[in-house]
GROMACS .gro file of C-alpha atoms in nm:
model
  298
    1UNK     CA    1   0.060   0.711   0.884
    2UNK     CA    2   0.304   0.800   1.141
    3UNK     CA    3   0.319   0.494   1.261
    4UNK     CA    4   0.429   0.342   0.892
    5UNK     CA    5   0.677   0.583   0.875
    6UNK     CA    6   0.864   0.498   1.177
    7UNK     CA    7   0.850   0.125   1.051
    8UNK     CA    8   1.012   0.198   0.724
    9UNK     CA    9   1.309   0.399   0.892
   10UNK     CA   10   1.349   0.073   1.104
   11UNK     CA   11   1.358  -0.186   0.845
   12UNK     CA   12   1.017  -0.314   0.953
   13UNK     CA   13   0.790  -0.253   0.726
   14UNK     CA   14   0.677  -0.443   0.417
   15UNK     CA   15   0.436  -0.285   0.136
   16UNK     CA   16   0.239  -0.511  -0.065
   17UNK     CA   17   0.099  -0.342  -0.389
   18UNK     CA   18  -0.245  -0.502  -0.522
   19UNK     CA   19  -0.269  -0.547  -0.903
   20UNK     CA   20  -0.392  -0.207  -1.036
   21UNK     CA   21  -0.229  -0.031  -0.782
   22UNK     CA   22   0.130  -0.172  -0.897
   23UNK     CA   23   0.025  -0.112  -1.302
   24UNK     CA   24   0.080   0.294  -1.239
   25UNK     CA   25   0.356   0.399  -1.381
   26UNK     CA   26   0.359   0.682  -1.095
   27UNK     CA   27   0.327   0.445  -0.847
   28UNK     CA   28   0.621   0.275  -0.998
   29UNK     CA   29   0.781   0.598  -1.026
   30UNK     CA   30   0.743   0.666  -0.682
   31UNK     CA   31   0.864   0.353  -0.528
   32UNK     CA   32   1.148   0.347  -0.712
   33UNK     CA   33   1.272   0.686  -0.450
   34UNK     CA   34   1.185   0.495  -0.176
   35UNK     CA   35   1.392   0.230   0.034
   36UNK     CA   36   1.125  -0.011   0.167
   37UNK     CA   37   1.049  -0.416   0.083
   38UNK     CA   38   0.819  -0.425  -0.215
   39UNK     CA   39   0.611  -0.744  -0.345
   40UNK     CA   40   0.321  -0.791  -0.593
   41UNK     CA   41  -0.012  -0.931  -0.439
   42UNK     CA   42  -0.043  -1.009  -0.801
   43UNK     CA   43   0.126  -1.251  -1.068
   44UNK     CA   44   0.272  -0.997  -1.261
   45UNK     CA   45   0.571  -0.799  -1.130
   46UNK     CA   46   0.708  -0.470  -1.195
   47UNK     CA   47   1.054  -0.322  -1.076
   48UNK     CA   48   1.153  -0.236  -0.753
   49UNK     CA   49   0.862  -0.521  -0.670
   50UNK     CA   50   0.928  -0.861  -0.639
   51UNK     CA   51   0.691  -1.193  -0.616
   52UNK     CA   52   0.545  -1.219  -0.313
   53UNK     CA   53   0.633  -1.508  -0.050
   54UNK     CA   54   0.689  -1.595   0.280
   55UNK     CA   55   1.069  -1.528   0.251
   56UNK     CA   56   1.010  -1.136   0.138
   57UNK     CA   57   0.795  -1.064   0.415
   58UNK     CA   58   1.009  -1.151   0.721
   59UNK     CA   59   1.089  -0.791   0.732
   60UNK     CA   60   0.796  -0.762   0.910
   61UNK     CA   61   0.718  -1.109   1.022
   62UNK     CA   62   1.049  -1.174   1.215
   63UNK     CA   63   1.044  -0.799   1.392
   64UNK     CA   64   0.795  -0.785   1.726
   65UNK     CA   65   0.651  -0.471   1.596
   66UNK     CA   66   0.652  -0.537   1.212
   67UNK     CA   67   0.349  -0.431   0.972
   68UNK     CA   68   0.252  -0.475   0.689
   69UNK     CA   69   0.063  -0.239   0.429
   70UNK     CA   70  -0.173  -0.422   0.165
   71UNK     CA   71  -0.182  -0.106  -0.100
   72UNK     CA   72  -0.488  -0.139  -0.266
   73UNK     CA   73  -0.592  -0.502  -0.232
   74UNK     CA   74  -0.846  -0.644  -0.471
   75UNK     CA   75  -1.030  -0.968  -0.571
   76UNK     CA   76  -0.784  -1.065  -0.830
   77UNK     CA   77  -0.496  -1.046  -0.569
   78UNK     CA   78  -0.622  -1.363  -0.414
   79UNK     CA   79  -0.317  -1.624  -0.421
   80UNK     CA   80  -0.083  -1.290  -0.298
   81UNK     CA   81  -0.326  -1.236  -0.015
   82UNK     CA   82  -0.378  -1.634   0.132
   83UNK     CA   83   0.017  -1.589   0.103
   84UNK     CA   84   0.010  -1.310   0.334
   85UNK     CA   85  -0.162  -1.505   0.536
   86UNK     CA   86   0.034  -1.748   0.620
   87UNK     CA   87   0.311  -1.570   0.666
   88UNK     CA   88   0.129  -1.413   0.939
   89UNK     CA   89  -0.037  -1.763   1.044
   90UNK     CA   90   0.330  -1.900   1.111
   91UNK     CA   91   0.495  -1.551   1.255
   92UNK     CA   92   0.643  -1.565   1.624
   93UNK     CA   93   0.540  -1.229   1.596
   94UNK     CA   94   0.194  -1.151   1.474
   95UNK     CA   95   0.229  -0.822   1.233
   96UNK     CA   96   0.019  -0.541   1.261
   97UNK     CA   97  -0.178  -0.509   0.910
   98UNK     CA   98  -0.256  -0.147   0.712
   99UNK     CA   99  -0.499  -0.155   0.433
  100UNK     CA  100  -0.445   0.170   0.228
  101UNK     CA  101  -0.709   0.197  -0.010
  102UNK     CA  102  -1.037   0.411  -0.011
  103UNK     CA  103  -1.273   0.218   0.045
  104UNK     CA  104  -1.214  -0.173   0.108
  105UNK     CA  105  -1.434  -0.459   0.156
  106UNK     CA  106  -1.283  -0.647   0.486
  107UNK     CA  107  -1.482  -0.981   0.394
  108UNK     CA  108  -1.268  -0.985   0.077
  109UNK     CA  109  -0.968  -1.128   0.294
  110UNK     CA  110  -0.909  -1.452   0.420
  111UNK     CA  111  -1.052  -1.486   0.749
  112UNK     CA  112  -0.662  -1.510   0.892
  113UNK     CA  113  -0.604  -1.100   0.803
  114UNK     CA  114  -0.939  -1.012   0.946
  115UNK     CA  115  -0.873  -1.149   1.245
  116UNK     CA  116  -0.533  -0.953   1.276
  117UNK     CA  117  -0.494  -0.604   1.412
  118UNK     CA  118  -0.590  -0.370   1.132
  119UNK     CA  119  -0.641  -0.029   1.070
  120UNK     CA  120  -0.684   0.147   0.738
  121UNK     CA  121  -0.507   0.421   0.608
  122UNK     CA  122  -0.778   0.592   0.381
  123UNK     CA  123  -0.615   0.731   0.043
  124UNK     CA  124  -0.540   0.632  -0.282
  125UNK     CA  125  -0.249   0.430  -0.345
  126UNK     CA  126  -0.063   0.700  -0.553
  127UNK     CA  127  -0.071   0.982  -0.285
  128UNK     CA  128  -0.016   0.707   0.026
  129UNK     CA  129   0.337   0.617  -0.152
  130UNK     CA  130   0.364   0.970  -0.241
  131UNK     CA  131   0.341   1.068   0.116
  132UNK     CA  132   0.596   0.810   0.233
  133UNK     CA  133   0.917   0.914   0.341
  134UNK     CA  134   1.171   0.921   0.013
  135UNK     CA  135   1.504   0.837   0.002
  136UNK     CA  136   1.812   1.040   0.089
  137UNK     CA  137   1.543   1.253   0.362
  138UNK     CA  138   1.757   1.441   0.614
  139UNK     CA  139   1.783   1.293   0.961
  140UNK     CA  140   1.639   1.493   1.274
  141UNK     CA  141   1.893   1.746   1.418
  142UNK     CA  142   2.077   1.609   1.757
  143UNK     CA  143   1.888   1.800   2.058
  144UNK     CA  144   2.153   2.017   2.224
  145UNK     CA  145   2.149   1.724   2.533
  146UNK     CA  146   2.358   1.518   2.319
  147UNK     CA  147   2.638   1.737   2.173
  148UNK     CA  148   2.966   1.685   2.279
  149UNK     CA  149   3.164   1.988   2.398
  150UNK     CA  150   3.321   2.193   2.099
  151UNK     CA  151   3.135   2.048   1.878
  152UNK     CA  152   2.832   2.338   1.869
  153UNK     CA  153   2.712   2.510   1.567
  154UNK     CA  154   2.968   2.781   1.657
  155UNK     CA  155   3.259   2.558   1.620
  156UNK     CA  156   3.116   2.327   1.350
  157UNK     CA  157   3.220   2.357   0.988
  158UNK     CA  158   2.964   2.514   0.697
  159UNK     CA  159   2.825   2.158   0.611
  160UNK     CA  160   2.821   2.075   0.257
  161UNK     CA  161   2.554   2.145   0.055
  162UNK     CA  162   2.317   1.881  -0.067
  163UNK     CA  163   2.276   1.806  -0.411
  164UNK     CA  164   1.933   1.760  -0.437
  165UNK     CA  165   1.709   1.381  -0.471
  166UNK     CA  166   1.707   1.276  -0.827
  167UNK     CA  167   1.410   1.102  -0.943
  168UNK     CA  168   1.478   0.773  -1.074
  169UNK     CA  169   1.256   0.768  -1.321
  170UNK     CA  170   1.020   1.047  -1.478
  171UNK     CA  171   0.699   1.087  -1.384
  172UNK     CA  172   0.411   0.951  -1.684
  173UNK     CA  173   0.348   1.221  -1.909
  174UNK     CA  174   0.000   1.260  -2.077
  175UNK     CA  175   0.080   1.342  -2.492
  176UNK     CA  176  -0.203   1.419  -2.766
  177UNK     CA  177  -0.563   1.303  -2.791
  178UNK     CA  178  -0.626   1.713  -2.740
  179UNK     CA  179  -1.025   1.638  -2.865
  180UNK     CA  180  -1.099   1.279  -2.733
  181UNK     CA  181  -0.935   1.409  -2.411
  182UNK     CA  182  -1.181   1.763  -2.437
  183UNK     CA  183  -1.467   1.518  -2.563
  184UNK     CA  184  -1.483   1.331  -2.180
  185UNK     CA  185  -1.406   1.619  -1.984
  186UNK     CA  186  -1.719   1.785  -2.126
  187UNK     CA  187  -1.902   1.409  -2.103
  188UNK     CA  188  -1.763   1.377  -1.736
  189UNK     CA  189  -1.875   1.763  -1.602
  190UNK     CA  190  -2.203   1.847  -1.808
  191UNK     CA  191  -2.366   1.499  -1.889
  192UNK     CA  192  -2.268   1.230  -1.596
  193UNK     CA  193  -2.439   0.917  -1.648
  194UNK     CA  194  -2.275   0.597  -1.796
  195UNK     CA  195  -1.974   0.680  -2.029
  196UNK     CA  196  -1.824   0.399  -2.239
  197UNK     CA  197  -1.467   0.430  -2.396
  198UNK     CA  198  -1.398   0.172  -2.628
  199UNK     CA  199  -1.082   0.077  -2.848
  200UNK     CA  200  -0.782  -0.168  -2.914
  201UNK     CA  201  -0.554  -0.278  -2.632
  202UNK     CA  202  -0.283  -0.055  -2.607
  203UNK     CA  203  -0.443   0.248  -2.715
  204UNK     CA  204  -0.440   0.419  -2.418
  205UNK     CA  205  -0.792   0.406  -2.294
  206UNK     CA  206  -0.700   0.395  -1.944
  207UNK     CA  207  -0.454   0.707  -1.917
  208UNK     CA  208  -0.733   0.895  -2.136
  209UNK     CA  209  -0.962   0.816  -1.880
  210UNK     CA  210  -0.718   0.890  -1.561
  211UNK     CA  211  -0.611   1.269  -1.703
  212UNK     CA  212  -0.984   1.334  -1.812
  213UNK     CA  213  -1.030   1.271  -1.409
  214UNK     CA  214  -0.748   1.470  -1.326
  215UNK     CA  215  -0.885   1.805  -1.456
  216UNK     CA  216  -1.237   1.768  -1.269
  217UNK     CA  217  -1.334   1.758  -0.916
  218UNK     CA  218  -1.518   1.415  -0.930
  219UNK     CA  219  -1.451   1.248  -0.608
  220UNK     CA  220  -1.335   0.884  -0.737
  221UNK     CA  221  -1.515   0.576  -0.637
  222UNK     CA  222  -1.279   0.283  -0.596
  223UNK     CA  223  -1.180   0.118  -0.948
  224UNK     CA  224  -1.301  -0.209  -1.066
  225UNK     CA  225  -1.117  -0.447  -1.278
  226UNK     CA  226  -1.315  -0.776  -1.411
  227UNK     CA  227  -1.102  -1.025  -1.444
  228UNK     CA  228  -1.176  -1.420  -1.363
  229UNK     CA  229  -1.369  -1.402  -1.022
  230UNK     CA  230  -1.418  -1.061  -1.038
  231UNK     CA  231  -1.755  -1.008  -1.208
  232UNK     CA  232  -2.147  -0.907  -1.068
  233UNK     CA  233  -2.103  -1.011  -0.716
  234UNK     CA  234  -1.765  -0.760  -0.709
  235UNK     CA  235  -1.966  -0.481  -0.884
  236UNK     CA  236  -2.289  -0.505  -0.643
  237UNK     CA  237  -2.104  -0.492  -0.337
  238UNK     CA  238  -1.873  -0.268  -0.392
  239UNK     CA  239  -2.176  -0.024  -0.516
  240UNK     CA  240  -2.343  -0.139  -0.173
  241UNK     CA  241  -2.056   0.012   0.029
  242UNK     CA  242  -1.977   0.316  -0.116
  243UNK     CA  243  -2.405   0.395  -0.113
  244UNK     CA  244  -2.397   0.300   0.229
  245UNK     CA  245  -2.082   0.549   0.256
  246UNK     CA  246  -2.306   0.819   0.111
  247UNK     CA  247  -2.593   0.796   0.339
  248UNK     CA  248  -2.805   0.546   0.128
  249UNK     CA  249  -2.830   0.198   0.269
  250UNK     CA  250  -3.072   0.049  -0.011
  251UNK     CA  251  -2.871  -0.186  -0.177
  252UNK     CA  252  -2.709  -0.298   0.101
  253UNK     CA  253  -3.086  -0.379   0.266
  254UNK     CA  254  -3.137  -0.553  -0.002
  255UNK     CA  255  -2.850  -0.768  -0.066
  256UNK     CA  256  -2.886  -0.881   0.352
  257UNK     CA  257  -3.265  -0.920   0.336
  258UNK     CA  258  -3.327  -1.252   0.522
  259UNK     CA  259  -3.567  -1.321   0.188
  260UNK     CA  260  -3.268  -1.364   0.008
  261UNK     CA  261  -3.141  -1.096  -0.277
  262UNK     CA  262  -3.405  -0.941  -0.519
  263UNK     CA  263  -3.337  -1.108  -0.907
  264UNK     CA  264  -3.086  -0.950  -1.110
  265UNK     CA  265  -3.329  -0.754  -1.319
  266UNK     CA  266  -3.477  -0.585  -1.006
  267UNK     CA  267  -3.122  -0.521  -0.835
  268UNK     CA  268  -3.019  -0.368  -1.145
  269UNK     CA  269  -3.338  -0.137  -1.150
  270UNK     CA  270  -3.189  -0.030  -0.798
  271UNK     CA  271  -2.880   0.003  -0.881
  272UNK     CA  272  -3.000   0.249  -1.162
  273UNK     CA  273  -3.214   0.457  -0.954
  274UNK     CA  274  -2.907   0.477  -0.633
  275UNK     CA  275  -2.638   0.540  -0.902
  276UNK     CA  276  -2.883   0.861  -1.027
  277UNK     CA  277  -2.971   0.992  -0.702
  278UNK     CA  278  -2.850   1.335  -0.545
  279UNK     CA  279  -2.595   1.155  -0.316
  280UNK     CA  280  -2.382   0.994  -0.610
  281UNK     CA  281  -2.328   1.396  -0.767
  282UNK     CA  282  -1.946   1.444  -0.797
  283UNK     CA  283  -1.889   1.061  -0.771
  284UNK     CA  284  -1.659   0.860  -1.021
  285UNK     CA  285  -1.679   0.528  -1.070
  286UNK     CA  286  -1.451   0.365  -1.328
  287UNK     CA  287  -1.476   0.001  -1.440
  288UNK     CA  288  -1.171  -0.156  -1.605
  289UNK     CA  289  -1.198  -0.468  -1.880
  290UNK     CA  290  -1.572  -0.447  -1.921
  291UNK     CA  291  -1.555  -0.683  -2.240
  292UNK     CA  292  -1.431  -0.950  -2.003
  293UNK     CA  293  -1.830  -0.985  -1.888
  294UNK     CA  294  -1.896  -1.043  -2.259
  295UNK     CA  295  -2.028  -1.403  -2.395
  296UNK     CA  296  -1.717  -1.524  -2.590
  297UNK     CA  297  -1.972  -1.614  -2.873
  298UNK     CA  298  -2.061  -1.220  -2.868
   0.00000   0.00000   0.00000
């Protein structure tokens, strides 16, 4: 972290902000305080973000010690991330890459990223921004090596005081839905098990679900969002790593068996019977656009 830090007081740094990530209106909220390059791994772009291309990263590409932070990547950020890589394919300077995110899957990038240096920076993208220095910080003190006689806290003048940082924009605030919102807590801390909120776009399913999450201590799974090449193959692997994460390596044995992978019907029987073990208590995993599996003759 320290070492993103320093590259964002130097003008060397360059966040990318995967799809989901950039669609949080605290996210947005908190980039807004910040001075540091933002794009969108994804098509859509929300302010201070802009599309991504080789042009917006030379921040980091052009500087000798440059990274760049992929915030949250996902399978739907695709085009953003083969952009990425050529930016760093064509770089004098090869950039050193931070994937902030949870839990990742490193064979989800193009084989140019995994061959850079990269660390990960484990933490949700909310609290990694969060955590970033904001605008308007104060500077280090001068050590006493480098003040000039006379000018010594004795013989300074009472500096003036600091109005302080003014958000840019107000944080999201969560209004109503009192009883669906006491309905899912009790689902999420009493029941567990598969919970399925339904209702027209726009609604507010997803902010429901985010504040019902807020008020429990459910340690969150990485989100997925189907989408167009994000469907079973996402959801199995991405169960496979955080089991593995938790101590049980089943599906992952079973989705490398030299045999070949068991037939849906069994891996979803294992799935079942990992999801409802002992080492998936206090887990949350939420899964975004489920009706996008759906036949559209449903």
């Amino acid at each position: 972290m320290k070492r993103v830090e320093t590259a964002i007081k130097e003008g060397r740094c360059v966040l990318a902000i995967g799809t989901r990530a950039l669609a949080q209106p605290g996210v947005q909220a908190e980039l807004r305080r910040r001075s540091v390059p933002v794009v969108a791994l994804g098509s859509s772009t929300v302010s201070p973000a802009v599309a991504i291309s080789e042009q917006a990263l030379r921040p980091a590409t052009d500087h000798p010690n440059g990274i760049v932070v992929l915030v949250e990547p996902e399978a739907a950020d695709g085009r953003g991330l083969g952009v990425v890589e050529r930016a760093f394919k064509s770089a004098k300077h090869k950039p050193r890459l931070v994937i902030a995110a949870r839990m990742f899957n490193p064979f989800g990038l193009p084989i140019g990223l995994r061959l850079a240096k990269l660390e990960q920076e484990k933490s949700r993208a909310l609290d990694f921004i969060s955590a970033l220095p904001a605008e308007g910080a104060a500077a280090a003190a001068p050590s006493a090596d480098n003040v000039a006689p006379g000018e010594g806290p004795a013989n300074r003048k009472p500096a003036a005081r600091k109005k302080p940082a003014r958000r840019r924009a107000p944080l999201p605030v969560f209004v109503g839905r009192e009883e669906e919102l006491a309905t899912l807590h009790e689902m999420l801390t009493t029941d567990g098990g598969p919970i399925v909120v339904h209702g027209s776009a726009g609604v507010g399913r997803r902010w429901l679900v985010e504040r019902a999450l807020q008020d429990t201590e459910l340690k969150r799974i990485p989100d997925i969002t189907f989408a167009r090449g994000t469907g079973y193959d996402t959801l199995v692997a991405r169960l496979a790593i955080a089991a593995k994460a938790l101590g049980d390596n089943r599906i992952h044995d079973a989705l490398t068996n030299k045999s070949g992978p068991p037939e849906p019907s069994a891996m979803a029987a294992l799935i079942m019977d990992v999801v409802s073990s002992d080492g998936f208590d206090g887990h949350a995993l939420v899964i975004h656009r489920l009706h996008d599996l759906q036949d559209r003759r449903d």
